[in-house]
Amino acid sequence: MRTLIQECNENTIDCNMEESDGTILEILVEIVSAMDLTPPYFDEKRTPDAYCVMKIAGFEADDQVLHKTKPFRKSCDPIWTVKTGSLYLLRIEEQAFAASDGLLFQVFHNEKHILSNKPFCHGVTRVPYKKVTRSNGKRLEFPLLIKKQGNNSLSEIEQKGTLALRFQHATPEDKHFMNGIQPSSRPGLIQSMRSLSSSTRRISNDGGPLDFNFQQEKPPLI
């Protein structure tokens, strides 16, 4: 069966029409909150203006963003709502998703570094396919990993903060609700990992290079 990808926009991945006989998953993702975020650039006088980005793990280039919340101002414990983009309807072929590394979530400070021109990363976490598809709407907490200040070795990656998420298979009511709050941002269908552009996978606190490469070591599956 041939399926035409519809309305891929800035909040979705650019997809193509491909042969697909697989089951299509429709997962309602809720980015609930974060707790105990590291101050931006490790400056205790600063407070995060945090937003969260969701991507397919393994395809972390800036142009591969599935969804991004709005910033939550001046808090180390941000709580996102419907108005600030907490919800996203993920449509993806089950076989392709099962073969992927799951979903990757990154929490950023809403200000670009003066030198790198990239935002400070408060932490990153990866959620595997089975966790996404079998949690049945339960509130789950995942560690946010961050590089220790002034260190580049893999052993200096530590947990700094927590990200709370929910995943559930979308009901007809969920899909109707999502179409109502984001009528111009309905997600396109991700049919194959081949439609995505693979990239080098790195965590970076300040937008610069970091010797923690996900090609050798991935964030732990929780």
mmCIF file of C-alpha atoms in Angstrom:
data_model
loop_
_atom_site.group_PDB
_atom_site.id
_atom_site.type_symbol
_atom_site.label_atom_id
_atom_site.label_comp_id
_atom_site.label_asym_id
_atom_site.label_seq_id
_atom_site.Cartn_x
_atom_site.Cartn_y
_atom_site.Cartn_z
ATOM 1 C CA MET A 1 0.000 0.000 0.000
ATOM 2 C CA ARG A 2 1.346 3.421 -0.930
ATOM 3 C CA THR A 3 0.824 6.176 1.610
ATOM 4 C CA LEU A 4 1.266 9.852 0.758
ATOM 5 C CA ILE A 5 2.893 11.928 3.476
ATOM 6 C CA GLN A 6 0.769 14.963 4.317
ATOM 7 C CA GLU A 7 1.541 18.339 5.800
ATOM 8 C CA CYS A 8 5.107 17.816 7.039
ATOM 9 C CA ASN A 9 6.068 21.236 8.413
ATOM 10 C CA GLU A 10 8.537 22.883 10.775
ATOM 11 C CA ASN A 11 7.349 20.720 13.669
ATOM 12 C CA THR A 12 7.738 17.447 11.770
ATOM 13 C CA ILE A 13 10.348 15.562 9.804
ATOM 14 C CA ASP A 14 10.473 15.962 6.024
ATOM 15 C CA CYS A 15 9.204 12.609 4.787
ATOM 16 C CA ASN A 16 8.748 10.956 1.396
ATOM 17 C CA MET A 17 6.248 8.585 -0.205
ATOM 18 C CA GLU A 18 7.478 5.020 0.132
ATOM 19 C CA GLU A 19 6.166 1.461 -0.044
ATOM 20 C CA SER A 20 4.752 0.487 3.363
ATOM 21 C CA ASP A 21 2.640 -2.447 4.523
ATOM 22 C CA GLY A 22 3.390 -1.923 8.207
ATOM 23 C CA THR A 23 1.158 -1.082 11.125
ATOM 24 C CA ILE A 24 0.970 2.621 11.847
ATOM 25 C CA LEU A 25 1.407 3.736 15.446
ATOM 26 C CA GLU A 26 -0.248 6.906 16.663
ATOM 27 C CA ILE A 27 1.262 7.836 20.013
ATOM 28 C CA LEU A 28 0.216 10.840 22.074
ATOM 29 C CA VAL A 29 3.363 12.192 23.711
ATOM 30 C CA GLU A 30 3.121 14.539 26.695
ATOM 31 C CA ILE A 31 6.204 16.442 27.852
ATOM 32 C CA VAL A 32 5.090 17.027 31.417
ATOM 33 C CA SER A 33 7.878 18.742 33.340
ATOM 34 C CA ALA A 34 11.529 18.838 34.312
ATOM 35 C CA MET A 35 13.035 18.984 37.790
ATOM 36 C CA ASP A 36 16.321 20.239 39.243
ATOM 37 C CA LEU A 37 17.787 21.638 36.037
ATOM 38 C CA THR A 38 21.391 22.792 36.018
ATOM 39 C CA PRO A 39 21.744 26.624 35.896
ATOM 40 C CA PRO A 40 22.597 27.859 32.387
ATOM 41 C CA TYR A 41 26.356 27.668 31.734
ATOM 42 C CA PHE A 42 26.768 26.441 35.351
ATOM 43 C CA ASP A 43 26.206 30.006 36.581
ATOM 44 C CA GLU A 44 24.308 29.800 39.876
ATOM 45 C CA LYS A 45 23.092 33.381 39.418
ATOM 46 C CA ARG A 46 21.169 32.431 36.294
ATOM 47 C CA THR A 47 17.802 30.676 36.053
ATOM 48 C CA PRO A 48 16.730 28.487 33.128
ATOM 49 C CA ASP A 49 14.220 29.546 30.495
ATOM 50 C CA ALA A 50 13.810 25.915 29.513
ATOM 51 C CA TYR A 51 12.228 24.298 26.495
ATOM 52 C CA CYS A 52 12.213 20.652 25.424
ATOM 53 C CA VAL A 53 12.947 19.196 21.989
ATOM 54 C CA MET A 54 11.872 15.740 20.797
ATOM 55 C CA LYS A 55 13.600 13.787 17.998
ATOM 56 C CA ILE A 56 13.996 10.228 16.765
ATOM 57 C CA ALA A 57 17.088 8.942 18.578
ATOM 58 C CA GLY A 58 19.922 8.548 16.099
ATOM 59 C CA PHE A 59 18.752 11.452 13.955
ATOM 60 C CA GLU A 60 19.620 14.456 16.087
ATOM 61 C CA ALA A 61 20.473 17.142 13.541
ATOM 62 C CA ASP A 62 18.814 20.505 14.136
ATOM 63 C CA ASP A 63 16.591 20.031 11.075
ATOM 64 C CA GLN A 64 15.262 16.687 12.364
ATOM 65 C CA VAL A 65 13.171 18.087 15.225
ATOM 66 C CA LEU A 66 9.813 16.371 15.672
ATOM 67 C CA HIS A 67 8.482 18.775 18.268
ATOM 68 C CA LYS A 68 9.555 21.646 20.507
ATOM 69 C CA THR A 69 7.774 23.149 23.497
ATOM 70 C CA LYS A 70 7.688 26.833 24.274
ATOM 71 C CA PRO A 71 10.133 28.083 26.940
ATOM 72 C CA PHE A 72 9.102 28.052 30.582
ATOM 73 C CA ARG A 73 10.538 31.208 32.075
ATOM 74 C CA LYS A 74 12.791 31.521 35.111
ATOM 75 C CA SER A 75 12.536 28.110 36.727
ATOM 76 C CA CYS A 76 14.729 25.075 37.427
ATOM 77 C CA ASP A 77 11.487 23.064 37.606
ATOM 78 C CA PRO A 78 9.522 23.913 34.448
ATOM 79 C CA ILE A 79 6.022 22.559 33.862
ATOM 80 C CA TRP A 80 4.731 22.570 30.298
ATOM 81 C CA THR A 81 1.032 22.694 29.430
ATOM 82 C CA VAL A 82 -1.122 22.444 26.316
ATOM 83 C CA LYS A 83 -0.645 26.193 25.793
ATOM 84 C CA THR A 84 3.141 25.806 25.915
ATOM 85 C CA GLY A 85 3.250 22.794 23.596
ATOM 86 C CA SER A 86 3.320 19.843 25.973
ATOM 87 C CA LEU A 87 1.440 17.532 23.579
ATOM 88 C CA TYR A 88 2.490 15.976 20.287
ATOM 89 C CA LEU A 89 0.851 13.269 18.168
ATOM 90 C CA LEU A 90 3.515 10.953 16.774
ATOM 91 C CA ARG A 91 2.583 8.930 13.653
ATOM 92 C CA ILE A 92 5.177 6.382 12.651
ATOM 93 C CA GLU A 93 5.373 2.959 11.041
ATOM 94 C CA GLU A 94 5.731 0.422 13.854
ATOM 95 C CA GLN A 95 8.446 -1.621 12.160
ATOM 96 C CA ALA A 96 10.563 1.468 11.534
ATOM 97 C CA PHE A 97 10.089 2.712 15.100
ATOM 98 C CA ALA A 98 10.930 -0.681 16.606
ATOM 99 C CA ALA A 99 14.188 -0.703 14.624
ATOM 100 C CA SER A 100 15.123 2.796 15.806
ATOM 101 C CA ASP A 101 16.814 3.906 19.028
ATOM 102 C CA GLY A 102 13.517 5.261 20.353
ATOM 103 C CA LEU A 103 12.847 8.911 21.122
ATOM 104 C CA LEU A 104 15.441 11.459 22.224
ATOM 105 C CA PHE A 105 14.513 14.412 24.438
ATOM 106 C CA GLN A 106 16.797 17.410 24.985
ATOM 107 C CA VAL A 107 16.150 20.299 27.359
ATOM 108 C CA PHE A 108 17.691 23.627 26.350
ATOM 109 C CA HIS A 109 18.027 27.130 27.775
ATOM 110 C CA ASN A 110 16.272 29.664 25.550
ATOM 111 C CA GLU A 111 19.351 31.785 24.895
ATOM 112 C CA LYS A 112 22.222 31.180 22.492
ATOM 113 C CA HIS A 113 25.824 31.143 23.672
ATOM 114 C CA ILE A 114 27.717 34.286 22.670
ATOM 115 C CA LEU A 115 30.540 32.249 21.072
ATOM 116 C CA SER A 116 28.922 29.094 19.748
ATOM 117 C CA ASN A 117 25.572 30.694 18.854
ATOM 118 C CA LYS A 118 23.887 27.582 20.240
ATOM 119 C CA PRO A 119 21.757 27.160 23.374
ATOM 120 C CA PHE A 120 23.006 25.592 26.599
ATOM 121 C CA CYS A 121 21.793 22.000 26.963
ATOM 122 C CA HIS A 122 20.432 21.189 30.425
ATOM 123 C CA GLY A 123 20.443 17.482 29.643
ATOM 124 C CA VAL A 124 19.364 14.684 27.339
ATOM 125 C CA THR A 125 17.515 11.405 27.790
ATOM 126 C CA ARG A 126 16.531 8.555 25.511
ATOM 127 C CA VAL A 127 13.313 6.540 25.745
ATOM 128 C CA PRO A 128 13.251 3.137 24.002
ATOM 129 C CA TYR A 129 10.506 1.899 21.711
ATOM 130 C CA LYS A 130 9.021 -0.520 24.263
ATOM 131 C CA LYS A 131 8.797 2.173 26.924
ATOM 132 C CA VAL A 132 7.009 4.502 24.514
ATOM 133 C CA THR A 133 4.521 1.901 23.310
ATOM 134 C CA ARG A 134 3.792 0.028 26.563
ATOM 135 C CA SER A 135 3.569 2.642 29.315
ATOM 136 C CA ASN A 136 -0.192 3.187 28.842
ATOM 137 C CA GLY A 137 -0.289 6.826 29.860
ATOM 138 C CA LYS A 138 1.636 6.434 33.117
ATOM 139 C CA ARG A 139 3.775 9.347 34.253
ATOM 140 C CA LEU A 140 7.399 8.274 33.849
ATOM 141 C CA GLU A 141 10.578 10.010 34.999
ATOM 142 C CA PHE A 142 13.883 9.834 33.112
ATOM 143 C CA PRO A 143 17.348 11.118 34.072
ATOM 144 C CA LEU A 144 18.732 14.109 32.188
ATOM 145 C CA LEU A 145 22.400 13.496 31.362
ATOM 146 C CA ILE A 146 24.874 16.353 31.200
ATOM 147 C CA LYS A 147 28.642 16.750 30.913
ATOM 148 C CA LYS A 148 30.397 17.886 34.059
ATOM 149 C CA GLN A 149 31.834 21.364 33.798
ATOM 150 C CA GLY A 150 35.397 21.392 32.466
ATOM 151 C CA ASN A 151 35.531 17.663 31.673
ATOM 152 C CA ASN A 152 35.436 15.829 28.353
ATOM 153 C CA SER A 153 35.827 12.175 29.277
ATOM 154 C CA LEU A 154 32.904 9.767 29.030
ATOM 155 C CA SER A 155 33.146 8.999 32.755
ATOM 156 C CA GLU A 156 32.311 12.635 33.511
ATOM 157 C CA ILE A 157 28.769 12.379 32.170
ATOM 158 C CA GLU A 158 26.314 12.573 35.058
ATOM 159 C CA GLN A 159 22.645 12.952 35.820
ATOM 160 C CA LYS A 160 21.602 16.530 36.469
ATOM 161 C CA GLY A 161 17.848 16.793 36.600
ATOM 162 C CA THR A 162 14.855 14.686 35.648
ATOM 163 C CA LEU A 163 12.339 14.792 32.807
ATOM 164 C CA ALA A 164 8.751 13.609 33.293
ATOM 165 C CA LEU A 165 6.912 12.208 30.263
ATOM 166 C CA ARG A 166 3.732 10.353 29.333
ATOM 167 C CA PHE A 167 3.052 8.130 26.322
ATOM 168 C CA GLN A 168 -0.215 6.533 25.276
ATOM 169 C CA HIS A 169 -1.772 5.129 22.136
ATOM 170 C CA ALA A 170 -3.964 7.915 20.794
ATOM 171 C CA THR A 171 -7.723 7.400 20.981
ATOM 172 C CA PRO A 172 -10.095 8.927 18.416
ATOM 173 C CA GLU A 173 -10.822 11.614 21.016
ATOM 174 C CA ASP A 174 -7.102 12.330 21.405
ATOM 175 C CA LYS A 175 -6.678 12.711 17.644
ATOM 176 C CA HIS A 176 -9.697 14.985 17.390
ATOM 177 C CA PHE A 177 -8.385 17.109 20.258
ATOM 178 C CA MET A 178 -4.923 17.397 18.724
ATOM 179 C CA ASN A 179 -6.379 18.380 15.366
ATOM 180 C CA GLY A 180 -8.369 21.049 17.180
ATOM 181 C CA ILE A 181 -5.459 22.654 19.031
ATOM 182 C CA GLN A 182 -2.952 22.314 16.181
ATOM 183 C CA PRO A 183 -5.006 22.282 12.962
ATOM 184 C CA SER A 184 -2.088 23.546 10.876
ATOM 185 C CA SER A 185 0.547 21.358 12.531
ATOM 186 C CA ARG A 186 -0.755 17.831 12.081
ATOM 187 C CA PRO A 187 2.214 15.475 12.085
ATOM 188 C CA GLY A 188 3.219 13.700 8.925
ATOM 189 C CA LEU A 189 3.745 9.965 8.820
ATOM 190 C CA ILE A 190 7.285 8.694 9.371
ATOM 191 C CA GLN A 191 7.444 5.508 7.310
ATOM 192 C CA SER A 192 11.120 4.663 7.244
ATOM 193 C CA MET A 193 14.323 5.621 8.965
ATOM 194 C CA ARG A 194 15.690 6.045 5.430
ATOM 195 C CA SER A 195 13.629 9.235 5.151
ATOM 196 C CA LEU A 196 15.681 10.781 7.937
ATOM 197 C CA SER A 197 19.184 12.195 7.748
ATOM 198 C CA SER A 198 21.558 10.480 10.145
ATOM 199 C CA SER A 199 23.942 12.680 12.099
ATOM 200 C CA THR A 200 26.784 12.395 14.561
ATOM 201 C CA ARG A 201 25.191 12.087 17.975
ATOM 202 C CA ARG A 202 26.685 14.263 20.675
ATOM 203 C CA ILE A 203 25.647 15.913 23.899
ATOM 204 C CA SER A 204 26.874 19.461 24.277
ATOM 205 C CA ASN A 205 26.261 21.847 27.152
ATOM 206 C CA ASP A 206 27.319 25.008 25.348
ATOM 207 C CA GLY A 207 26.965 24.123 21.699
ATOM 208 C CA GLY A 208 30.637 23.208 21.330
ATOM 209 C CA PRO A 209 32.079 19.753 20.582
ATOM 210 C CA LEU A 210 31.986 17.118 23.283
ATOM 211 C CA ASP A 211 33.788 13.774 23.482
ATOM 212 C CA PHE A 212 30.602 11.917 24.398
ATOM 213 C CA ASN A 213 29.596 10.377 21.094
ATOM 214 C CA PHE A 214 26.408 8.362 20.935
ATOM 215 C CA GLN A 215 27.896 6.328 18.107
ATOM 216 C CA GLN A 216 30.048 4.698 20.771
ATOM 217 C CA GLU A 217 27.869 5.165 23.835
ATOM 218 C CA LYS A 218 24.156 5.885 23.925
ATOM 219 C CA PRO A 219 22.198 7.401 26.806
ATOM 220 C CA PRO A 220 21.075 4.493 28.986
ATOM 221 C CA LEU A 221 17.738 2.869 28.253
ATOM 222 C CA ILE A 222 15.570 3.370 31.300
#
